[in-house]
CSV table of C-alpha atoms in Angstrom, one decimal:
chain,number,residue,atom,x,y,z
V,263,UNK,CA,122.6,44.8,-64.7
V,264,UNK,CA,121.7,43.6,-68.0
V,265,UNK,CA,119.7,40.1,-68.7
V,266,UNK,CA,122.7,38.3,-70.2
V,267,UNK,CA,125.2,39.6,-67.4
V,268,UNK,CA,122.5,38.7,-64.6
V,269,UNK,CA,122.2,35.0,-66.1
V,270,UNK,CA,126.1,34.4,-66.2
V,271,UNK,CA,126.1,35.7,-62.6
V,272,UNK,CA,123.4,33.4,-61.5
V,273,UNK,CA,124.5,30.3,-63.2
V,274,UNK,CA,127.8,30.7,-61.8
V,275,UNK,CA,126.8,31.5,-58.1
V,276,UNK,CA,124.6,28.6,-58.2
V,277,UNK,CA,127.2,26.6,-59.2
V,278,UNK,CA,129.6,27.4,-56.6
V,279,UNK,CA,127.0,27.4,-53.9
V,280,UNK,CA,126.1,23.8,-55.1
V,281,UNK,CA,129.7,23.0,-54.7
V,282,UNK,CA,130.1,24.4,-51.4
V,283,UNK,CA,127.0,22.6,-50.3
V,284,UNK,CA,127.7,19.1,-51.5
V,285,UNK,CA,131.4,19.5,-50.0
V,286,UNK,CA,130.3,21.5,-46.8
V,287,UNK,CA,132.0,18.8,-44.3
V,288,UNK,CA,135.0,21.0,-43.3
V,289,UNK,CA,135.9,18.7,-40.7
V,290,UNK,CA,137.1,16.2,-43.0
V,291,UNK,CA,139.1,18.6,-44.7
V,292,UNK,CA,140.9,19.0,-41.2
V,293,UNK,CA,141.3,15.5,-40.4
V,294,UNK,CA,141.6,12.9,-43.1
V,295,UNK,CA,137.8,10.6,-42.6
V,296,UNK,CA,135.0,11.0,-44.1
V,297,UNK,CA,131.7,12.3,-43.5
V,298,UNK,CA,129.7,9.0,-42.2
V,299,UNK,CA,126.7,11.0,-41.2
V,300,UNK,CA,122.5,10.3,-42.3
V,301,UNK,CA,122.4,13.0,-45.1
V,302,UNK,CA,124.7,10.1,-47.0
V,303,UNK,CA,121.6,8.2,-46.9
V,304,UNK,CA,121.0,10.9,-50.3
V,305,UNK,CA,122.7,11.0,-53.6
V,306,UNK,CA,123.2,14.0,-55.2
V,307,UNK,CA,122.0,14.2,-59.0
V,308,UNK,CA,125.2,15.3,-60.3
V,309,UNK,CA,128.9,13.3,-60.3
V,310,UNK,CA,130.7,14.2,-56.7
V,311,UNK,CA,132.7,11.1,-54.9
V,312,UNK,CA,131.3,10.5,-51.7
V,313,UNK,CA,135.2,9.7,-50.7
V,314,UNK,CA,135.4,13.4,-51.0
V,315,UNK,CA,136.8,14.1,-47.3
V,316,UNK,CA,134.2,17.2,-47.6
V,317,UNK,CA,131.1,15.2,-49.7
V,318,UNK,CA,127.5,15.0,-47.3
V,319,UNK,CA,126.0,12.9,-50.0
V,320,UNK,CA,126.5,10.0,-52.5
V,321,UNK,CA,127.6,10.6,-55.6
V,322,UNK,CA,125.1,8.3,-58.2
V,323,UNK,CA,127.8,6.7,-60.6
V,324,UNK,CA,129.7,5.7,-57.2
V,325,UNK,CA,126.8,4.2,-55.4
V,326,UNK,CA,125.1,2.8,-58.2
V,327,UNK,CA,128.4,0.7,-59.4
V,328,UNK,CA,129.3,-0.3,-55.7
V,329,UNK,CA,125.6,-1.6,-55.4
V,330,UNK,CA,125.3,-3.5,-58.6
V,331,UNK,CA,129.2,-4.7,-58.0
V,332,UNK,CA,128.1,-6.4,-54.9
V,333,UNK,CA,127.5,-10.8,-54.5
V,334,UNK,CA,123.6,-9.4,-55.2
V,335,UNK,CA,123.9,-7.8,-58.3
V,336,UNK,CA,120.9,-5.4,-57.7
V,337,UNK,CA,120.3,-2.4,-59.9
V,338,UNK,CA,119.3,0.7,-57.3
V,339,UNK,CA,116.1,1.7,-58.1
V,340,UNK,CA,116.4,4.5,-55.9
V,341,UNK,CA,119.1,6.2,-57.9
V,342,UNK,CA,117.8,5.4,-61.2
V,343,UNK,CA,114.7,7.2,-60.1
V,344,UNK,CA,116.7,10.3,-58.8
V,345,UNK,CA,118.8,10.5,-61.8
V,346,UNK,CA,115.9,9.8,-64.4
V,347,UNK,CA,113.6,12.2,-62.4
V,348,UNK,CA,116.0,15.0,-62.9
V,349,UNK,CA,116.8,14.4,-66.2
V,350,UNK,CA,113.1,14.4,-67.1
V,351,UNK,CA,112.5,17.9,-65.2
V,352,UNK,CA,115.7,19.6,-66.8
V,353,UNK,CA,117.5,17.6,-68.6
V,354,UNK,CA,121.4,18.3,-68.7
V,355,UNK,CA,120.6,21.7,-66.9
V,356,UNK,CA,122.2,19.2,-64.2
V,357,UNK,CA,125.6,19.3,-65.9
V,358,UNK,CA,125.6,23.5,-66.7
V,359,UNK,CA,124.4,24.4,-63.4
V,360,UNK,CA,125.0,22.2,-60.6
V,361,UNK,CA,127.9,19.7,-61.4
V,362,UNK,CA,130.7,20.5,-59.3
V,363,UNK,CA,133.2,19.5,-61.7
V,364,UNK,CA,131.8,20.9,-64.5
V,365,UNK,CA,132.2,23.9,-62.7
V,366,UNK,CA,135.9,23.0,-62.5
V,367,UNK,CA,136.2,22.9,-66.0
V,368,UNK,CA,134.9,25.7,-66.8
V,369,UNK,CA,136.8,27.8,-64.7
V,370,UNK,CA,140.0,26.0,-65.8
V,371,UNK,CA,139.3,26.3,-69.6
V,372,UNK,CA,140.8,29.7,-71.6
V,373,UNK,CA,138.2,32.0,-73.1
V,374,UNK,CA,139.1,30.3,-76.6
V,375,UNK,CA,138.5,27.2,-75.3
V,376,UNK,CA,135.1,26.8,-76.5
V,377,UNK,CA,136.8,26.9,-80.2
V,378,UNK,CA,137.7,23.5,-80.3
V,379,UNK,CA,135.6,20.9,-81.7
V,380,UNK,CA,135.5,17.5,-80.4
V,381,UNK,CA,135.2,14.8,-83.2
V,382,UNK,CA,131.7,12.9,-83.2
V,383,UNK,CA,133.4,9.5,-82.1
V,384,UNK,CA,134.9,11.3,-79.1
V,385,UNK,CA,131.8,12.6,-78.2
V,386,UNK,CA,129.8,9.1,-78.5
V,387,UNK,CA,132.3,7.6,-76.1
V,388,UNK,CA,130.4,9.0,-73.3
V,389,UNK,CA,127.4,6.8,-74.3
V,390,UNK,CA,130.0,3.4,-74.5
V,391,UNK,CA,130.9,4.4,-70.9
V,392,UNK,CA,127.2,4.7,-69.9
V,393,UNK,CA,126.7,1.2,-71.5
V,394,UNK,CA,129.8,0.1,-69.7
V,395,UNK,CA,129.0,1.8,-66.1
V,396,UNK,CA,125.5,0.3,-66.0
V,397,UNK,CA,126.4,-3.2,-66.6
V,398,UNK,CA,130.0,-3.8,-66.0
V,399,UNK,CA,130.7,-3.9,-62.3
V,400,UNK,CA,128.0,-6.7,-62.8
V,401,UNK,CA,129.3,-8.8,-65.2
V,402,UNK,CA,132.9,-8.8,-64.9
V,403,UNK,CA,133.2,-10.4,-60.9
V,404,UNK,CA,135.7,-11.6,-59.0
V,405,UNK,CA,136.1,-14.1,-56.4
V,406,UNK,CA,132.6,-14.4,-54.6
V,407,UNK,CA,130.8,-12.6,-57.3
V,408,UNK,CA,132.1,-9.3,-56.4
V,409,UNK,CA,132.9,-7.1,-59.4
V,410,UNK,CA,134.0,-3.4,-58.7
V,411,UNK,CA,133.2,0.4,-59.4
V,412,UNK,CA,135.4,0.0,-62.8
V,413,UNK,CA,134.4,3.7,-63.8
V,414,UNK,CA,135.6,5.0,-60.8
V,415,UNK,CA,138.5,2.7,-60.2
V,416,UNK,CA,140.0,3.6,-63.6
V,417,UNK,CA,138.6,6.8,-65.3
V,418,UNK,CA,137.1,9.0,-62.7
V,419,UNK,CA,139.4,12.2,-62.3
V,420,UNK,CA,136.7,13.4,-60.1
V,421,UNK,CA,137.4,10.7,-57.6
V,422,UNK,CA,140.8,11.1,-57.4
V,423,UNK,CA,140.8,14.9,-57.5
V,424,UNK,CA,138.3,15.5,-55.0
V,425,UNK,CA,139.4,12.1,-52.7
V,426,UNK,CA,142.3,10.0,-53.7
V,427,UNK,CA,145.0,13.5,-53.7
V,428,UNK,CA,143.1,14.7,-50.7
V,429,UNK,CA,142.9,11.6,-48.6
V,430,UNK,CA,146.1,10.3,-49.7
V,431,UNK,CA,148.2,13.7,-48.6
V,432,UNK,CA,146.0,13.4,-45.0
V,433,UNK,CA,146.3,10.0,-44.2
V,434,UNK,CA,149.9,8.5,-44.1
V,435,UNK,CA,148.0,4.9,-43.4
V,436,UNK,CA,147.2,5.2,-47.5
V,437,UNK,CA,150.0,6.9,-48.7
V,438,UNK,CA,152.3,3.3,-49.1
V,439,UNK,CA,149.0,1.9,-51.1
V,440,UNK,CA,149.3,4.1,-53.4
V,441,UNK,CA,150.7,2.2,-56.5
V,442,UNK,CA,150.5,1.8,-60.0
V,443,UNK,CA,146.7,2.4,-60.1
V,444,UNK,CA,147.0,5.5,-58.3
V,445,UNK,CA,149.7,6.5,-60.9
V,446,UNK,CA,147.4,5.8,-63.4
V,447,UNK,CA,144.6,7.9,-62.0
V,448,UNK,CA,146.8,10.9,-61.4
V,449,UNK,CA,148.3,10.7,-64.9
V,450,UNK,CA,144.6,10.5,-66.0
V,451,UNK,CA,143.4,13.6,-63.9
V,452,UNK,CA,146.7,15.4,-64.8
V,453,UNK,CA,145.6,15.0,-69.0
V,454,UNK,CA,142.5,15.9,-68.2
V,455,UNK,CA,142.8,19.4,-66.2
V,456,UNK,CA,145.6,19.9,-69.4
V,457,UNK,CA,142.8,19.5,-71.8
V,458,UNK,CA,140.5,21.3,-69.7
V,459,UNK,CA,142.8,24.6,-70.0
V,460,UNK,CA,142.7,24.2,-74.0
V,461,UNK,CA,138.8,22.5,-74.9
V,462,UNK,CA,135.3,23.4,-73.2
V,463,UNK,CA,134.5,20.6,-70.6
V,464,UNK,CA,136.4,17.8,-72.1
V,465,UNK,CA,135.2,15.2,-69.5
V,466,UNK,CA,131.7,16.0,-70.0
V,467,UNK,CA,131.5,15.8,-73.4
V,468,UNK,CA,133.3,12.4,-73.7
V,469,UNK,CA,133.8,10.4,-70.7
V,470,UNK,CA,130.7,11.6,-67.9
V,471,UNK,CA,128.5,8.4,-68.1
V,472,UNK,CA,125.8,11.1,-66.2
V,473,UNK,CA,125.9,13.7,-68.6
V,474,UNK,CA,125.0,10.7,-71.4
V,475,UNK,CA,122.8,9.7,-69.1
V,476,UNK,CA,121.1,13.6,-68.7
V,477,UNK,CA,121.3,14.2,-72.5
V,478,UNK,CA,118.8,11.6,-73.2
V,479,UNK,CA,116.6,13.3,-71.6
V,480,UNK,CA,117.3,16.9,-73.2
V,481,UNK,CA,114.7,16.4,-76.2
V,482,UNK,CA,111.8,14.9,-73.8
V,483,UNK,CA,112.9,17.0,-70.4
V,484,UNK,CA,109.9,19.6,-69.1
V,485,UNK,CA,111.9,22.5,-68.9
V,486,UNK,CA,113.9,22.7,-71.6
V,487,UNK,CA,114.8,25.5,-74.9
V,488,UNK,CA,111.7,26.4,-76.2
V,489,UNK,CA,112.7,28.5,-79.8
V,490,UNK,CA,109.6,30.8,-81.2
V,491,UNK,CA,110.3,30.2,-85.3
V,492,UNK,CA,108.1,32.7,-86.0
V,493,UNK,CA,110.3,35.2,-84.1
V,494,UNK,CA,113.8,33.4,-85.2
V,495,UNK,CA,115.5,35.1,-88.1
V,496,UNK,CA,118.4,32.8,-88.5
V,497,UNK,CA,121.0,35.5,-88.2
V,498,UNK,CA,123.5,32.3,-86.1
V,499,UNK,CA,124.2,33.9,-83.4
V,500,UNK,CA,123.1,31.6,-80.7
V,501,UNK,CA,125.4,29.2,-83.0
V,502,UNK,CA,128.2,31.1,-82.9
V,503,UNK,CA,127.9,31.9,-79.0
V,504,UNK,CA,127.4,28.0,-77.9
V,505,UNK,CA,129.6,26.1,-76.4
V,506,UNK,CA,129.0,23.2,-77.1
V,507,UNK,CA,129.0,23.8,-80.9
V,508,UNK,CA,124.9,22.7,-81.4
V,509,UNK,CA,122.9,24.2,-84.2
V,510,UNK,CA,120.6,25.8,-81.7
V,511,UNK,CA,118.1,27.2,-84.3
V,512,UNK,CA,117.5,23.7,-85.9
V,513,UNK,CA,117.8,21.2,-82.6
V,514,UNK,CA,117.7,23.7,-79.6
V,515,UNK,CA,117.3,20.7,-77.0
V,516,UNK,CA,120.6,18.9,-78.8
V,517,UNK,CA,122.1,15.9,-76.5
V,518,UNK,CA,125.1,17.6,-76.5
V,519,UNK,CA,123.6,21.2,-74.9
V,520,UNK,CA,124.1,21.4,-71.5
V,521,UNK,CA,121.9,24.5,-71.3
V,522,UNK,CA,124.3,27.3,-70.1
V,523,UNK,CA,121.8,30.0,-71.8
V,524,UNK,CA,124.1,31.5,-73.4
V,525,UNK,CA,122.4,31.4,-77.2
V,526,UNK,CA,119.3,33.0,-75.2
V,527,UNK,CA,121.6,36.0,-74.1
V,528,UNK,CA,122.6,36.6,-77.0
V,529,UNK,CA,119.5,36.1,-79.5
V,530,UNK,CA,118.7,39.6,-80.7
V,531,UNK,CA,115.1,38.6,-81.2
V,532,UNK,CA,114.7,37.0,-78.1
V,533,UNK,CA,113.4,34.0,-79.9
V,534,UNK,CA,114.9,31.3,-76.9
V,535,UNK,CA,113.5,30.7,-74.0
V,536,UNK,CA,114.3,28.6,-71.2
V,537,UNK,CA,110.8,27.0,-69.8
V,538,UNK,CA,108.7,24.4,-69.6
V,539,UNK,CA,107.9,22.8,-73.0
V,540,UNK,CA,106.3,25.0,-75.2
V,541,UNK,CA,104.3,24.3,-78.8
V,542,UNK,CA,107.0,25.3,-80.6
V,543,UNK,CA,110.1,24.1,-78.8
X,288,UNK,CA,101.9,21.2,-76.4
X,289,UNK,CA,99.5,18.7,-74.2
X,290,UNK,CA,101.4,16.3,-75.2
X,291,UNK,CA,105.4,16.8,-74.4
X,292,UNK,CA,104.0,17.9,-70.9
X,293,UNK,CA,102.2,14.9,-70.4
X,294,UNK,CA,104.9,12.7,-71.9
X,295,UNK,CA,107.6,14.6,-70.0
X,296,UNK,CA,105.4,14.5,-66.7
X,297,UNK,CA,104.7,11.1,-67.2
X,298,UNK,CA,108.6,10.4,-67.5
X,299,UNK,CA,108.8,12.4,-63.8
X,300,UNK,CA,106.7,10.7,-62.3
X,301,UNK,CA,107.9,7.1,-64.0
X,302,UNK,CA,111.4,8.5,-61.8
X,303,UNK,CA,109.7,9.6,-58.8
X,304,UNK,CA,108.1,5.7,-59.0
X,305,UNK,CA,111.4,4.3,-59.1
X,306,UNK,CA,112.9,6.3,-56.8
X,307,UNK,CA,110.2,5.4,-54.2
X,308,UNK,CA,110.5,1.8,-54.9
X,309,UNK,CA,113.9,2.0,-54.2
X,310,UNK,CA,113.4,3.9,-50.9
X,311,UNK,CA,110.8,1.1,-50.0
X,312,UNK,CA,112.9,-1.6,-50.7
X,313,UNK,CA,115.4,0.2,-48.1
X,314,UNK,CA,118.1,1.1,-50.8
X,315,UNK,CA,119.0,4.1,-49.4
X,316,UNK,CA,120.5,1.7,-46.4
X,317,UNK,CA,122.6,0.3,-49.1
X,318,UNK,CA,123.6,3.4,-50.7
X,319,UNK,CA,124.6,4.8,-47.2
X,320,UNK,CA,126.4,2.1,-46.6
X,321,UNK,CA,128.6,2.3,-49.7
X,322,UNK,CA,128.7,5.8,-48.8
X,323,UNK,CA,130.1,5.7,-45.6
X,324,UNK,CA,133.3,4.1,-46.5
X,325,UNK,CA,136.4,5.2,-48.0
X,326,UNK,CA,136.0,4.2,-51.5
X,327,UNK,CA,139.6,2.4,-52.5
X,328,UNK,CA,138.4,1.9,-56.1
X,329,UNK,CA,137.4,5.5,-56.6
X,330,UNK,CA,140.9,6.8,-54.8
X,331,UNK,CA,143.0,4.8,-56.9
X,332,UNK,CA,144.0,2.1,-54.6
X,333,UNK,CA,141.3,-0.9,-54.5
């Protein structure tokens, strides 16, 4: 098989395999709970909502609010180490290979998807919701101090996707709950898989307070896109092949790449590399 | 080339530090617990 093939195959299998692990409690796909077991004592680096009837771990954004929206106000040191330790080793490799619903996207989007350019303002919102996600649910409390998961209470499709549809269609306990909000959600998710058909990972690129999180992290990560100039000949067509729309040959490790590999498939002068940080990268 | 490694190592193991301050400080009990329950915010009820 050749190179470029072999890396499509490899980042897709280890996306659906990361899928299938992270949702891999098929008894709660029977019934309608939850997984309440010890491995929820882990989060997993990528967005996956532990109300996911089939989740085994904690999705960061999720734990993170619900911890910082409690009377105590704490900031998890625990998952800001395991997201900033994974961002430092790869960066938003997190997002292109192992985030369940960026794999979603992907496979939803049509193979001129990738045509469509988002406007820079949509892409900084990701950063606003970052700011928001990190400080909100601790500021803005209720009665007793409690503030709430705001990202996932009223943006997350993933949430109500992968839980709130799934739980909701299982458990007739929840199903009169299920109100405006709800509405809201499903309206939300329903624009989004839309867009998702036309554009290249919509949410990612301008809602995903991890992947703004991740592409910090892209310039400074150890493994990252390492470009030999002195083998680069400028002919564009890692440019023309990205996804993402990044002028790989002047800012290979852009916030925005989300390091498919794609511009080092197709590099005739096999000038990219994927690796740890190089002199020239 | 020293340098990014050591910078970007440095950032690793300024995570790793966290993250192991959080485990000492017994977050992951508080993460679990979160964890555990249905979360009505993220399912569009709370």
């Amino acid at each position: 098989m050749h190179r470029g093939s072999r890396l499509r195959v490899k980042r897709r299998f280890t996306q659906v395999a990361c899928a299938l692990v992270a949702n891999g409690y098929l008894p709660g796909f029977v019934g309608a709970a939850i997984y309440q077991g010890p491995v929820k004592y882990a989060c997993v680096p990528f967005l996956n909502c532990h109300s996911c009837p089939g989740a085994l771990a904690a999705c960061p954004v999720g734990a993170f609010q619900a911890i910082l929206a409690a009377p105590a106000h704490g900031v998890s040191l625990y998952i800001t180490g395991l997201v900033s330790t994974a961002g430092a080793a790869v960066g938003r490799a997190i997002c292109g290979w192992l985030c369940p619903f960026g794999l979603l996207q992907e496979l939803l989007a049509r193979p001129q998807a990738h045509l469509v350019r988002f406007p820079r303002a949509l892409l900084a919102l990701k950063y606003v919701m970052l700011a928001l996600t990190v400080t909100l649910p601790g500021i803005w409390v209720g009665a007793g101090g409690v503030g709430a998961p705001y990202f996932c209470k009223y943006l997350c499709p993933a949430g109500t996707l992968e839980a709130g549809i799934l739980l909701g269609l299982r458990d007739p306990a929840l199903r009169p709950l299920m109100g405006t909000l709800f509405a809201w959600k499903v309206t939300l998710l329903f624009v989004f898989l839309a867009l998702m058909v036309f554009t290249y990972r919509p949410f990612c690129r301008t809602l995903c307070p991890l992947g703004a999180f991740y592409s910090l992290f892209n310039r400074v990560s150890l493994w990252r896109l390492n470009l030999d100039e002195a083998r680069c000949n400028r002919c564009g067509a890692c440019r023309r092949v990205c996804p993402v729309h990044i002028p790989v040959e002047e800012n290979p490790n852009h916030p925005e790449c989300i390091r498919c590999l794609e511009c080092t498939r197709v590099c005739p002068a096999d000038a990219l590399r994927f690796g740890r940080a190089s002199a020239e990268g | 080339m020293r340098w990014e490694r050591v910078r970007s190592l440095g950032l690793i193991l300024a995570g790793l530090v966290l993250l192991g301050t959080g485990l000492v400080r017994g977050e992951a009990r508080a993460v679990l617990a979160k964890a555990v329950r249905i979360c009505l915010e993220c399912i569009g009820i709370g």
